[in-house]
Short mmCIF file of C-alpha atoms in Angstrom, two decimals:
data_model
loop_
_atom_site.label_atom_id
_atom_site.label_comp_id
_atom_site.label_asym_id
_atom_site.label_seq_id
_atom_site.Cartn_x
_atom_site.Cartn_y
_atom_site.Cartn_z
CA MET I 139 9.02 46.69 40.30
CA VAL I 140 7.23 48.07 37.16
CA GLY I 141 4.03 48.46 36.38
CA PRO I 142 1.65 49.33 33.61
CA GLY I 143 2.50 52.69 32.05
CA GLY I 144 5.90 52.37 32.62
CA SER I 145 5.41 53.55 36.97
CA ILE I 146 7.36 51.40 39.29
CA ARG I 147 4.45 50.41 42.77
CA VAL I 148 6.36 50.22 45.98
CA GLY I 149 4.61 47.80 48.05
CA THR I 150 5.77 45.38 51.21
CA ALA I 151 6.59 42.12 48.64
CA THR I 152 7.99 44.24 46.23
CA VAL I 153 9.69 45.60 48.44
CA ALA I 154 11.35 42.45 50.18
CA GLY I 155 11.46 40.94 46.53
CA VAL I 156 14.74 42.54 45.98
CA LEU I 157 16.51 41.62 48.48
CA ALA I 158 17.36 38.11 46.80
CA GLY I 159 19.69 39.74 44.96
CA THR I 160 22.11 42.15 47.35
CA VAL I 161 24.29 39.28 48.75
CA LEU I 162 27.58 39.91 48.87
CA VAL I 163 27.41 43.72 46.50
CA GLY I 164 27.88 47.14 48.77
CA CYS I 165 27.98 50.36 48.71
CA GLY I 166 27.40 54.00 49.65
CA ASN I 167 27.94 55.50 52.75
CA ASP I 168 25.34 54.88 55.95
CA GLY I 169 27.89 54.40 59.23
CA ASP I 170 26.81 53.98 62.49
CA SER I 171 29.80 55.10 64.19
CA ALA I 172 31.56 58.11 63.12
CA GLU I 173 34.50 56.76 61.10
CA GLY I 174 38.10 58.56 61.40
CA LYS I 175 40.24 59.49 58.34
CA GLY I 176 43.07 58.56 58.05
CA PRO I 177 45.98 60.38 56.41
CA SER I 178 45.16 59.21 52.74
CA ALA I 179 41.54 59.29 52.62
CA GLY I 180 41.37 61.83 50.06
CA LYS I 181 44.74 61.43 48.69
CA GLU I 182 45.27 57.98 48.00
CA THR I 183 49.66 56.58 46.37
CA SER I 184 48.76 55.11 43.41
CA SER I 185 50.32 52.55 45.72
CA ALA I 186 47.51 53.02 48.67
CA ARG I 187 44.76 52.74 45.89
CA GLU I 188 46.45 49.05 44.55
CA GLN I 189 46.03 47.78 48.05
CA GLY I 190 41.90 49.16 48.72
CA THR I 191 41.48 47.63 45.29
CA GLU I 192 42.77 44.27 45.80
CA ALA I 193 41.56 44.36 49.61
CA VAL I 194 38.31 45.42 48.17
CA ARG I 195 38.47 42.56 45.03
CA SER I 196 39.12 39.28 47.97
CA ALA I 197 36.39 40.78 49.84
CA TYR I 198 33.75 38.69 47.33
CA ASP I 199 36.13 35.34 48.12
CA LYS I 200 37.12 36.52 51.73
CA THR I 201 33.71 36.43 52.62
CA ALA I 202 32.33 33.98 50.38
CA GLU I 203 35.38 30.78 52.08
CA GLN I 204 33.12 31.88 55.10
CA ASP I 205 30.30 29.36 54.32
CA THR I 206 27.03 31.19 56.52
CA ALA I 207 26.45 34.53 58.55
CA ARG I 208 24.40 35.89 60.30
CA VAL I 209 22.60 39.25 58.77
CA THR I 210 21.04 42.39 59.22
CA LEU I 211 19.06 44.23 56.44
CA ARG I 212 17.50 47.34 55.78
CA VAL I 213 16.04 48.19 52.80
CA GLN I 214 14.03 52.05 52.33
CA THR I 215 12.32 52.30 48.16
CA SER I 216 11.12 54.95 47.36
CA ALA I 217 8.82 55.79 42.95
CA GLY I 218 6.16 58.30 42.78
CA GLY I 219 5.84 59.88 46.48
CA THR I 220 5.48 56.99 48.16
CA SER I 221 7.98 55.18 50.45
CA VAL I 222 8.69 52.43 52.13
CA THR I 223 11.34 51.23 54.54
CA VAL I 224 12.32 47.14 55.08
CA ASN I 225 14.03 45.58 58.50
CA GLY I 226 14.64 42.25 58.31
CA ARG I 227 16.92 39.66 60.41
CA GLY I 228 17.83 36.44 59.56
CA THR I 229 20.92 34.17 57.86
CA VAL I 230 22.29 33.59 54.42
CA ASP I 231 24.40 31.28 52.69
CA LEU I 232 26.96 33.19 51.07
CA GLY I 233 28.00 30.74 48.82
CA ASP I 234 24.76 29.70 46.71
CA GLY I 235 22.66 32.64 48.33
CA ASP I 236 20.18 30.66 49.88
CA SER I 237 17.98 32.28 53.13
CA VAL I 238 16.68 31.95 56.08
CA MET I 239 14.88 35.31 56.80
CA THR I 240 11.92 37.69 59.03
CA LEU I 241 11.07 41.27 57.57
CA SER I 242 9.04 43.37 59.10
CA ALA I 243 7.13 46.83 57.11
CA GLN I 244 4.36 48.95 57.53
CA GLY I 245 3.31 47.46 60.00
CA GLU I 246 3.10 43.57 58.74
CA ARG I 247 6.05 40.63 59.28
CA ILE I 248 6.84 38.61 56.27
CA GLU I 249 8.39 35.12 56.35
CA GLN I 250 10.40 35.45 53.08
CA ARG I 251 12.76 32.13 52.36
CA VAL I 252 15.46 32.07 49.62
CA VAL I 253 16.04 27.92 48.30
CA ASP I 254 18.06 27.66 45.08
CA GLN I 255 16.88 31.29 43.76
CA VAL I 256 13.18 30.82 44.72
CA LEU I 257 11.87 33.16 46.72
CA TYR I 258 9.66 32.64 49.10
CA GLN I 259 7.41 34.59 50.90
CA ARG I 260 4.40 33.86 53.81
CA LEU I 261 2.29 36.88 53.30
CA PRO I 262 -0.33 38.58 56.02
CA ARG I 263 -3.45 36.80 55.70
CA SER I 264 -5.32 39.59 54.35
CA GLU I 265 -3.03 39.35 50.85
CA ALA I 266 -2.23 35.62 50.47
CA PRO I 267 -3.55 34.86 47.05
CA GLY I 268 -5.85 31.48 47.00
CA GLY I 269 -5.82 31.22 49.86
CA LYS I 270 -2.67 29.28 50.17
CA PRO I 271 -0.07 31.50 52.73
CA TRP I 272 2.52 31.57 51.06
CA ILE I 273 3.60 32.76 48.05
CA LYS I 274 6.62 31.61 45.35
CA ILE I 275 8.21 33.68 42.15
CA ASP I 276 11.63 31.74 40.21
CA VAL I 277 14.02 34.36 40.51
CA GLN I 278 16.05 32.79 37.54
CA LYS I 279 13.75 33.01 34.90
CA VAL I 280 12.41 36.04 35.19
CA ALA I 281 16.21 36.91 34.96
CA GLU I 282 16.69 35.30 32.14
CA ARG I 283 13.04 36.96 30.38
CA GLN I 284 14.34 40.66 31.51
CA GLY I 285 16.74 39.73 29.20
CA VAL I 286 20.35 38.78 32.04
CA GLY I 287 20.12 35.90 31.65
CA ASP I 288 22.00 33.96 34.46
CA GLN I 289 22.78 36.72 36.06
CA SER I 290 22.52 37.07 40.37
CA VAL I 291 24.80 39.09 41.87
CA ASN I 292 24.43 36.95 45.38
CA ASP I 293 25.97 34.04 42.75
CA PRO I 294 28.88 33.65 43.83
CA ALA I 295 30.32 33.48 40.46
CA GLN I 296 28.58 36.88 39.94
CA ALA I 297 30.27 38.70 43.06
CA ALA I 298 33.43 38.26 41.37
CA ALA I 299 32.49 39.45 38.15
CA PHE I 300 31.67 42.81 40.76
CA ALA I 301 34.71 42.31 41.69
CA LYS I 302 36.70 42.16 38.33
CA ALA I 303 35.28 45.19 36.36
CA ILE I 304 36.52 47.55 39.79
CA ASP I 305 39.74 49.48 38.62
CA ASP I 306 41.98 51.45 40.88
CA LYS I 307 41.05 54.45 39.75
CA ASP I 308 37.49 52.76 41.06
CA VAL I 309 38.23 52.74 44.48
CA THR I 310 38.91 55.26 47.63
CA ARG I 311 39.44 54.43 51.55
CA GLU I 312 36.95 56.71 53.34
CA GLY I 313 38.09 55.86 56.89
CA THR I 314 37.65 53.86 59.68
CA ALA I 315 34.73 52.63 61.24
CA LYS I 316 32.61 49.68 64.23
CA VAL I 317 30.72 47.88 62.06
CA GLY I 318 28.90 45.80 65.45
CA GLY I 319 31.57 46.22 67.61
CA VAL I 320 34.15 45.37 65.63
CA ASN I 321 36.72 47.79 63.49
CA THR I 322 36.72 48.45 60.07
CA THR I 323 38.29 49.94 57.16
CA HIS I 324 35.16 51.57 54.74
CA TYR I 325 35.89 51.61 50.70
CA ARG I 326 34.74 54.03 48.45
CA VAL I 327 33.59 51.85 44.58
CA ALA I 328 32.56 53.33 41.72
CA VAL I 329 31.39 50.47 39.41
CA ASP I 330 31.26 50.92 35.40
CA VAL I 331 28.03 48.96 35.09
CA ALA I 332 28.84 48.25 31.10
CA GLU I 333 31.76 46.45 32.26
CA LEU I 334 29.87 44.04 33.95
CA PRO I 335 27.50 41.21 32.68
CA ASP I 336 24.95 42.03 30.40
CA GLY I 337 26.35 45.58 30.82
CA ALA I 338 24.05 46.79 28.46
CA THR I 339 21.39 46.10 30.12
CA LEU I 340 22.18 46.52 33.81
CA ARG I 341 23.42 50.58 31.90
CA ARG I 342 19.84 51.16 30.74
CA GLN I 343 18.55 49.85 34.07
CA LEU I 344 20.73 51.76 36.78
CA GLY I 345 23.03 54.44 34.82
CA PRO I 346 26.40 54.51 33.25
CA THR I 347 28.17 54.30 37.61
CA LEU I 348 27.20 51.61 39.93
CA PRO I 349 28.25 53.72 43.30
CA MET I 350 29.32 50.96 46.12
CA GLY I 351 31.04 50.71 48.85
CA VAL I 352 32.44 48.33 51.23
CA TRP I 353 33.30 48.10 55.35
CA LEU I 354 35.93 45.53 55.74
CA ASP I 355 36.95 43.47 59.03
CA ASP I 356 40.99 42.78 59.78
CA ASP I 357 40.46 39.09 58.13
CA GLY I 358 38.89 40.91 54.61
CA ARG I 359 35.79 40.29 55.08
CA ILE I 360 32.70 42.36 54.23
CA ARG I 361 30.72 43.47 57.99
CA ARG I 362 28.73 45.89 55.98
CA GLN I 363 27.52 47.03 52.42
CA GLN I 364 24.61 49.20 51.14
CA ILE I 365 23.99 50.02 47.54
CA ASP I 366 21.93 53.38 46.47
CA MET I 367 20.05 51.94 42.96
CA THR I 368 18.22 54.38 41.31
CA LEU I 369 16.32 52.38 39.42
CA LYS I 370 14.44 53.55 36.06
CA ALA I 371 11.12 52.33 34.60
CA PRO I 372 10.48 52.48 30.62
CA ALA I 373 8.28 54.41 28.82
CA GLU I 374 4.66 53.65 28.09
CA ASP I 375 4.94 52.67 24.64
CA GLY I 376 2.26 54.54 22.42
CA ALA I 377 2.83 57.51 24.38
CA THR I 378 1.55 60.78 23.09
CA ASP I 379 2.54 62.70 25.99
CA ARG I 380 5.84 64.26 27.64
CA ALA I 381 4.63 63.29 31.05
CA SER I 382 3.10 60.44 30.28
CA SER I 383 6.18 59.33 28.09
CA SER I 384 8.50 60.03 30.51
CA PRO I 385 9.85 57.12 32.53
CA GLN I 386 9.65 57.20 36.48
CA SER I 387 13.11 55.37 38.36
CA ALA I 388 12.51 54.33 42.31
CA LYS I 389 15.52 54.88 44.41
CA VAL I 390 16.45 51.68 46.85
CA ARG I 391 19.27 52.28 49.36
CA THR I 392 19.66 48.54 50.87
CA VAL I 393 21.70 48.46 53.69
CA MET I 394 23.07 44.96 55.38
CA GLU I 395 25.38 43.92 57.28
CA PHE I 396 26.79 40.73 58.35
CA SER I 397 28.27 38.83 62.06
CA ASP I 398 28.36 35.40 63.09
CA PHE I 399 30.00 34.01 60.56
CA GLY I 400 29.66 30.17 60.49
CA THR I 401 26.32 29.97 61.59
CA ASP I 402 24.10 27.62 61.07
CA VAL I 403 21.50 27.99 57.79
CA LYS I 404 18.56 25.91 57.21
CA ALA I 405 16.69 27.02 53.91
CA GLU I 406 13.86 24.53 53.27
CA ALA I 407 10.94 25.44 50.02
CA PRO I 408 7.26 25.21 51.81
CA PRO I 409 4.97 22.02 51.14
CA SER I 410 3.86 22.94 47.52
CA ARG I 411 -0.05 22.26 48.53
CA GLN I 412 0.52 25.94 50.77
CA VAL I 413 1.92 27.78 48.40
CA THR I 414 1.04 29.50 45.55
CA ASP I 415 3.46 30.29 42.40
CA LEU I 416 3.32 33.53 40.58
CA THR I 417 6.00 33.26 38.23
CA GLN I 418 4.24 33.38 35.64
CA LYS I 419 1.91 37.20 36.13
CA ALA I 420 5.37 38.25 36.87
CA LEU I 421 6.16 36.69 33.67
CA GLU I 422 3.45 38.34 32.05
CA ARG I 423 4.22 42.27 33.90
CA GLY I 424 7.71 41.83 32.25
CA GLN I 425 6.81 41.12 28.47
CA THR I 426 4.62 44.19 29.03
CA GLN I 427 7.81 45.97 29.93
CA ASN I 428 8.98 45.17 26.45
#
């Protein structure tokens, strides 16, 4: 989250909030088992690349068709010399992005729900504002204020947009690996951010290329996905010296694994009397960045 002067603050709630926008997007190279390099790895024919591209493109639909899944994740964020790692477990609706998760970071546990693009978090008592146990942020409104319309990468339509932005030259078969005891094929992908919806805005935030990688099972479904992003903060308006005008950045690595497709997901909003709405504060913070 970007703070005053273009700095990026790292905190438990802030990092956890990143999770609302990571469903059905995969990136990177982080495995828990050795990968076998096939004979075509690194020297793929055009036909093999076309097959890999089609496999990755169709994986979004094939995974979403499972409706729901159990998910484990790890989010590592570093900015300004501070690092935070968030681990989580829960269930997710692969169609609309609703989810129920328990997150842990820095010795604290946070209960998180995403319901209809609204993020709810039950914070540790010491951090709960207004004496209420839950906070909420309307992710949709914040995204619109930031100039990215109604884009959300856990929206199936937006996942399809990522798939359409993938070209044959962007996909490389890396090999095979076991993920949760399941045989998978690992594909490395590079997406031209400019080809995504609101690409100009995303390019300013993420840079020109989004490196992606997905581990697909024999049914073409995503079993592991990782994203490595460098989020750029804007320079402070009116800064007079080079040091203060240099934008800071945060590095975020998100690794997610899916299993138990078809599991029950019971994502419900907490009672309103127990919730403090922080959407307006998030919007005001966004205005100070523009």
